[in-house]
Tab-separated table of C-alpha atoms in Angstrom:
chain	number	residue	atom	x	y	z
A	244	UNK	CA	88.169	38.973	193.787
A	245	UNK	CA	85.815	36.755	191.451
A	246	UNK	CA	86.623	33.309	190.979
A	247	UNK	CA	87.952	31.860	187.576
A	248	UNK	CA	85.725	29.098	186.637
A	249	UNK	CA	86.976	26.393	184.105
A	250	UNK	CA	84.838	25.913	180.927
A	251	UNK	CA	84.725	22.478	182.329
A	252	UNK	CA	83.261	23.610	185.848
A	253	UNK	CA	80.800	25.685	183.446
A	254	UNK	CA	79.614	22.322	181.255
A	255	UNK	CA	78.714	20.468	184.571
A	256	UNK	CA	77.159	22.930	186.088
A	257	UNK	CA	74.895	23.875	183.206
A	258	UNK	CA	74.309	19.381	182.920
A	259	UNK	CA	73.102	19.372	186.271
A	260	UNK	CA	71.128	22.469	186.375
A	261	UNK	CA	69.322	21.261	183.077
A	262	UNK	CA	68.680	17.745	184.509
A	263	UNK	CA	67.344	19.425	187.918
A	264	UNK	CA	65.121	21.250	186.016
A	265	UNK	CA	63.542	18.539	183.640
A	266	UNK	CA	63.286	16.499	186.741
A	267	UNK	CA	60.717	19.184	188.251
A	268	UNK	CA	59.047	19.612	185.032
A	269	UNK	CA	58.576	16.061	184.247
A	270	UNK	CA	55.458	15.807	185.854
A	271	UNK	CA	53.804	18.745	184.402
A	272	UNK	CA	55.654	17.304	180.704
A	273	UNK	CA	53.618	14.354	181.338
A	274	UNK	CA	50.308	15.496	182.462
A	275	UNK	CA	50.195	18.118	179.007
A	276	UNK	CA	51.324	14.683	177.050
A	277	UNK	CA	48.516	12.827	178.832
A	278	UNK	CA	46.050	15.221	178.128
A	279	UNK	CA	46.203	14.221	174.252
A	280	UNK	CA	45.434	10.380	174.558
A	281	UNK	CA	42.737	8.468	174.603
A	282	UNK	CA	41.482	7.261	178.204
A	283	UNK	CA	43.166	3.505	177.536
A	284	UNK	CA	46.204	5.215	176.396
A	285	UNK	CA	46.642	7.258	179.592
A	286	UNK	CA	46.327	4.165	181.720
A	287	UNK	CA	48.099	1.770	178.850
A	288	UNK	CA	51.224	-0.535	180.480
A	289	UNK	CA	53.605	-0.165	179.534
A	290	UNK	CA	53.366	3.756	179.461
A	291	UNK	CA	53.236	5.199	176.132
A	292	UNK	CA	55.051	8.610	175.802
A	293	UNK	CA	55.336	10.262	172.554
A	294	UNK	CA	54.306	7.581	170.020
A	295	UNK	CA	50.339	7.929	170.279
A	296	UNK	CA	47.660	9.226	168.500
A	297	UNK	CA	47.188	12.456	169.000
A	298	UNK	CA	43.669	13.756	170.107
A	299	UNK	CA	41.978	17.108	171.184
A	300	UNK	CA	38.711	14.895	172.240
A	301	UNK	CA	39.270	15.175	176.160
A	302	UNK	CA	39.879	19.283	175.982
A	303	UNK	CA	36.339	19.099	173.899
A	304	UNK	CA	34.699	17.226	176.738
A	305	UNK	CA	35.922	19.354	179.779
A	306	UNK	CA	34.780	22.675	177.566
A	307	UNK	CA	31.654	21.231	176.999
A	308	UNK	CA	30.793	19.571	180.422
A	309	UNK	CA	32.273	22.424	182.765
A	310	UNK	CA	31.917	25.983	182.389
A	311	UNK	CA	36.006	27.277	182.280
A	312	UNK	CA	35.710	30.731	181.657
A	313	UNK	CA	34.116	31.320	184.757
A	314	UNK	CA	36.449	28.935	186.827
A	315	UNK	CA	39.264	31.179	185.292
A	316	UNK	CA	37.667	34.278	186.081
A	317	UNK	CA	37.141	33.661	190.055
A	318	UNK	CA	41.053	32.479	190.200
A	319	UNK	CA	41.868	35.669	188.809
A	320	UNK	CA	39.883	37.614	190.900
A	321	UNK	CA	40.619	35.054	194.118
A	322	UNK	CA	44.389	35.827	193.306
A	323	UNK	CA	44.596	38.967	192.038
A	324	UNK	CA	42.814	40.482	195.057
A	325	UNK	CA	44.267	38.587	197.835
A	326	UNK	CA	47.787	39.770	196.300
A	327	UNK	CA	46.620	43.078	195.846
A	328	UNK	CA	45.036	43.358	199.295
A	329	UNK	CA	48.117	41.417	200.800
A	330	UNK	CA	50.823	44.021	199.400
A	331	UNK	CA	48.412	47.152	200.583
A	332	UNK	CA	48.799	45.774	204.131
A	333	UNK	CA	52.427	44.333	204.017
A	334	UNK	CA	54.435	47.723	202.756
A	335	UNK	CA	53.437	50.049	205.638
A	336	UNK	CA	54.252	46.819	207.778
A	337	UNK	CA	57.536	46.169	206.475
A	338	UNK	CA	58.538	50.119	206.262
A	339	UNK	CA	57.889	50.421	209.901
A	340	UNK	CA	59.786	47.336	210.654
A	341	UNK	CA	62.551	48.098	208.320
A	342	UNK	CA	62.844	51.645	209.295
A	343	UNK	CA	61.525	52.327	213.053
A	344	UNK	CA	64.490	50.871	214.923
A	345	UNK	CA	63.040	48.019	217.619
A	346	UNK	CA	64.336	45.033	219.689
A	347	UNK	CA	61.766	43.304	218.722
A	348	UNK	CA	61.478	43.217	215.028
A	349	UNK	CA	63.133	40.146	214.549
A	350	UNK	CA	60.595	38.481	217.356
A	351	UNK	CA	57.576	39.250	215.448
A	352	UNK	CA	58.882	38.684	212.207
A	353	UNK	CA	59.534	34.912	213.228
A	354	UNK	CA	56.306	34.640	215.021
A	355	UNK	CA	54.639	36.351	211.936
A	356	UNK	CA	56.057	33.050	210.034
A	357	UNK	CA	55.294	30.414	212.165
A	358	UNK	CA	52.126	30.790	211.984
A	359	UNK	CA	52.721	29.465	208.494
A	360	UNK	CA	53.421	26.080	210.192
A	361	UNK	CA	49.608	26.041	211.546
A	362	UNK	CA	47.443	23.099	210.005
A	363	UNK	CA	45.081	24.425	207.637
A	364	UNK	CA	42.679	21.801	208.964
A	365	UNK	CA	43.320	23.685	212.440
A	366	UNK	CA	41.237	26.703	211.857
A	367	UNK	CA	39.001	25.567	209.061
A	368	UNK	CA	36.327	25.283	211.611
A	369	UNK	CA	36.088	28.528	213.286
A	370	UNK	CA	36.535	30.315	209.931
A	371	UNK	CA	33.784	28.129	207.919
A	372	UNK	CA	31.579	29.208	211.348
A	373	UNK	CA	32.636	32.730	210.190
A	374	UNK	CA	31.612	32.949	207.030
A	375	UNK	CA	28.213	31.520	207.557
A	376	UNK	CA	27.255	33.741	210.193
A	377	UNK	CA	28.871	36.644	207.742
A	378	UNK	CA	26.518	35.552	204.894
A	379	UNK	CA	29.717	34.770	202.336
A	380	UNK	CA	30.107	31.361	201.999
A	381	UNK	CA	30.714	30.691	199.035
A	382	UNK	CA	31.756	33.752	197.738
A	383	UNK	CA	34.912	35.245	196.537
A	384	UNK	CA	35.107	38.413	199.237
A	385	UNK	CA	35.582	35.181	201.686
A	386	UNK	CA	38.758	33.527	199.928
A	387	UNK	CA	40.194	36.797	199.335
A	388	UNK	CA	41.027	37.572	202.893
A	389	UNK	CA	41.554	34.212	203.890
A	390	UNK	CA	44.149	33.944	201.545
A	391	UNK	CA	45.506	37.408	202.007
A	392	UNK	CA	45.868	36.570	205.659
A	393	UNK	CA	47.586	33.167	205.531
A	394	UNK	CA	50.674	34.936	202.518
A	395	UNK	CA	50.741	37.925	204.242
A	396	UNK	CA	53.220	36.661	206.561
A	397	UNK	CA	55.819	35.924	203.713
A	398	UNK	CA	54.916	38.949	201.981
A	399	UNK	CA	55.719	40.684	205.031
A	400	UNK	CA	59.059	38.760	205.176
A	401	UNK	CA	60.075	39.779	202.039
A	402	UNK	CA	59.506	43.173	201.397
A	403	UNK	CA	61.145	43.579	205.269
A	404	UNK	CA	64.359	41.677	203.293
A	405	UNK	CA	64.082	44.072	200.375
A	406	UNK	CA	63.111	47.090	201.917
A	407	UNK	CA	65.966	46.885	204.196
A	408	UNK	CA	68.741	46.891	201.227
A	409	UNK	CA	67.276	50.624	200.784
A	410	UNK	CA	69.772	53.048	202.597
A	411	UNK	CA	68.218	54.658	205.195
A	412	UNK	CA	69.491	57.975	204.398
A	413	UNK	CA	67.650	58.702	201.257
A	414	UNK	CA	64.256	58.291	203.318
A	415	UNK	CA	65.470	60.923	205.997
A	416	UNK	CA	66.501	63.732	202.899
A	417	UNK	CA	62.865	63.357	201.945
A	418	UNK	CA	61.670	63.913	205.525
A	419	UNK	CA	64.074	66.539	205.403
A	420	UNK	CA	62.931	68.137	202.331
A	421	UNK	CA	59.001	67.954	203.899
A	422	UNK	CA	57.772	64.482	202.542
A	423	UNK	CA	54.897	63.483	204.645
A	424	UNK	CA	54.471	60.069	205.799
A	425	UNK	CA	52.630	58.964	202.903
A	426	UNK	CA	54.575	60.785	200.744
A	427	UNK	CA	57.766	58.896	201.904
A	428	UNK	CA	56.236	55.177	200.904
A	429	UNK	CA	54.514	55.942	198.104
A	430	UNK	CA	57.097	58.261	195.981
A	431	UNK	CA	60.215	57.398	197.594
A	432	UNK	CA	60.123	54.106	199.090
A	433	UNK	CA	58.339	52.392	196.900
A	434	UNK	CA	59.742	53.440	193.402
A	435	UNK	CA	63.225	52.217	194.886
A	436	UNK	CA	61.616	48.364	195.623
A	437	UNK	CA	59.529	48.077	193.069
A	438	UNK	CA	62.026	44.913	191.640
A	439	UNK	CA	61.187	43.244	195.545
A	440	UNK	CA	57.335	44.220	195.618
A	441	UNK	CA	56.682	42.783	191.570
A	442	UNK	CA	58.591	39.207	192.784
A	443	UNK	CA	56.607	39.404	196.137
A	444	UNK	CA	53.453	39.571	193.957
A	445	UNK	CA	53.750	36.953	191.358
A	446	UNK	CA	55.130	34.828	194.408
A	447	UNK	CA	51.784	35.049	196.016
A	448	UNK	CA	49.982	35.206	193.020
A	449	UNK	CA	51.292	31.727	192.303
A	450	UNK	CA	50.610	30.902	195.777
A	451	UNK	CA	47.135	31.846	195.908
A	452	UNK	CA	46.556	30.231	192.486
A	453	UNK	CA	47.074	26.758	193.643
A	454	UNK	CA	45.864	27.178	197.175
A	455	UNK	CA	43.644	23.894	196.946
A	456	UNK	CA	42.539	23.397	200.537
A	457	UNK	CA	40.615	26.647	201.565
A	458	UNK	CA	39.083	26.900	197.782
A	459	UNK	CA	37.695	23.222	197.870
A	460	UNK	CA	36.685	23.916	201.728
A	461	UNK	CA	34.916	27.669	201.464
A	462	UNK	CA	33.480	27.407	198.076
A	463	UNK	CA	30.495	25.152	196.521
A	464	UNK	CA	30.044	26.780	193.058
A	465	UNK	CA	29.702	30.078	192.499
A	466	UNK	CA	33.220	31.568	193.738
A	467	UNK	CA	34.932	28.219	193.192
A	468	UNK	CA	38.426	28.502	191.101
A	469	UNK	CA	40.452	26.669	189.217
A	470	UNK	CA	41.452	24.087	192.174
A	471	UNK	CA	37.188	23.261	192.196
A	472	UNK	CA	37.357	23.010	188.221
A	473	UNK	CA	40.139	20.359	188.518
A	474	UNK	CA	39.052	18.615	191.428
A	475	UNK	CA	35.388	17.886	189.721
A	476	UNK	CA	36.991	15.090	187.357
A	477	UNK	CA	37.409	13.382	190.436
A	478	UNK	CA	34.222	10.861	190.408
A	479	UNK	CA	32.834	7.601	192.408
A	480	UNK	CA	33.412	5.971	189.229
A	481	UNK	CA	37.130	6.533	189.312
A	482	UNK	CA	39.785	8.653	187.767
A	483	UNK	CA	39.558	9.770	184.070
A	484	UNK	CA	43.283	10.560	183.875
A	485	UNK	CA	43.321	11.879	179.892
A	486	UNK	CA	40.471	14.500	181.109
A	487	UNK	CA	41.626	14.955	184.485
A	488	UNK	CA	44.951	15.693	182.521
A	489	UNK	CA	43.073	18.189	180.290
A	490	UNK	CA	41.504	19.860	182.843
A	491	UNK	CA	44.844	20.360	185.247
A	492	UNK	CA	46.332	21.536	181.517
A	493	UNK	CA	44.172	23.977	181.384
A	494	UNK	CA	44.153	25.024	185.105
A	495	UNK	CA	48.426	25.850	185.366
A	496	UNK	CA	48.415	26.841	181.394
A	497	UNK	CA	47.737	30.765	182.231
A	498	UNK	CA	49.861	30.501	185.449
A	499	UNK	CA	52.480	28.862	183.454
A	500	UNK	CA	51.940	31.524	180.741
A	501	UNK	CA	52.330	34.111	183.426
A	502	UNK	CA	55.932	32.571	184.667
A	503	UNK	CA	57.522	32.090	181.530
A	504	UNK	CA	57.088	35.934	180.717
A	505	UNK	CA	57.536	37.358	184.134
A	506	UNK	CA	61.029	35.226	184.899
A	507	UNK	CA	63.237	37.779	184.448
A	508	UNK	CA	61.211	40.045	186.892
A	509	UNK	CA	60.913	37.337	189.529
A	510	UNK	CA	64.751	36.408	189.624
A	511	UNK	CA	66.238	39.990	189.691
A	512	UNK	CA	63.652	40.754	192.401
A	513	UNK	CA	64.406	37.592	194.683
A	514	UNK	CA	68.005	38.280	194.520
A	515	UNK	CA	67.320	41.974	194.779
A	516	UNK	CA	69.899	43.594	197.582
A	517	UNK	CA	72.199	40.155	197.547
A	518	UNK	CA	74.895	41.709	195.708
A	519	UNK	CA	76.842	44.701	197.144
């Protein structure tokens, strides 16, 4: 039996979920607001917030000195691919542990995420060796299955989750009616999770997008991504905040873009199956 919840109950809840929420997206409130001063207005003490004039200067200077289109392009790609890759891998993984009864399952599935709580710094070595004796350094091939390999563990994990909220039985009528294999996870399975698999793929899309540490590490310029494009306003000189602001502005704007439209689709998937 659902509970009755006073309009009261309601008001507070709503207060502190919209004070949460501006809380997280202060930072990224201030950064676009930063973005629009001048450089002594960005660093100005007492802060100035709203009451400033109003420039487009630093967005002209980033366009001009650094080549964005292209730094957009590889994320996409970088992203896009390692998602794409990552999903192509993770759904016969998850069917089979879903489906094919095992004592282990659980085992591998929380060795399969601790390896998320490996240092990054821990194998850059051996996999920088890797790609130099592979000839692609540098390239986007490289960060494509690195970052497919370190989210395909949660990928994994969460089409398992999802896939597991399918009933059994309606898998076993398809064997029944002489679905092969293939057959069985591509037009039966997968239709039915498609909620799960689109959250599991914005979720590493997002993830991959702001990987920092293996783009700054395996790339130099030709494959480098949005992380690279930011990082560059970083000089010996110091910090240019209003550009460096401009520049991360541009960098989350399409990812941002990409949230805002896809929220719907990412909520019902993550609480796909939690309801009965």
């Amino acid at each position: 039996m659902a509970r009755n919840v006073t309009p009261q109950r309601k008001a507070i809840n709503t207060v502190i979920a919209w004070a949460a929420g501006l809380l997280i997206f202060f930072p990224i409130l201030w950064t676009i607001l930063t973005s629009f001063k001048t450089e002594a207005q960005a660093i100005s003490s007492p802060p100035v917030f709203l009451f400033f004039d109003w420039t487009l200067e630093n967005y002209a200077v980033v366009q001009e000195r650094s080549n964005y289109m292209r730094f957009l392009w590889n994320s996409v790609i970088i992203a896009g691919g390692s998602t794409v890759l990552g999903v192509l891998i993770a759904i016969p993984a998850a069917w089979s542990m879903a489906f094919v009864p095992s004592r282990r399952t659980k085992d591998i599935l929380m060795w399969m995420l601790s390896t998320k709580m490996l240092p990054a710094v821990g194998v850059l070595y051996p996999i920088y060796l890797i790609c130099i004796e592979l000839g692609i350094l540098d390239s986007r091939a490289a960060l494509v299955v690195v970052l497919m390999l370190i989210n395909l563990p949660i990928i994994v994990w969460m089409l398992y989750t999802y896939f597991k909220e399918i009933p059994g039985e309606i898998l076993e009528a398809a064997r029944m009616d002489g679905a092969s294999l293939k057959a069985e996870i591509l037009y039966v399975l997968t239709p039915m999770a498609v909620p799960g698999i689109a959250s599991t793929m914005l979720l590493n899309f997002i993830l991959a997008w702001n990987e920092a540490f293996w783009t700054l590490n395996l790339t130099a310029a030709k494959a480098a991504p949005l992380t690279a494009f930011i990082a560059s306003y970083s000089s010996p000189e110091g910090l240019f905040y209003a550009k460096l602001s401009a520049a991360s502005t541009m960098a989350i704007a399409p990812i941002l873009i990409l949230g805002w439209f896809s929220q719907k689709q990412l909520v019902r998937g993550l609480t796909f199956g939690a309801v009965k």
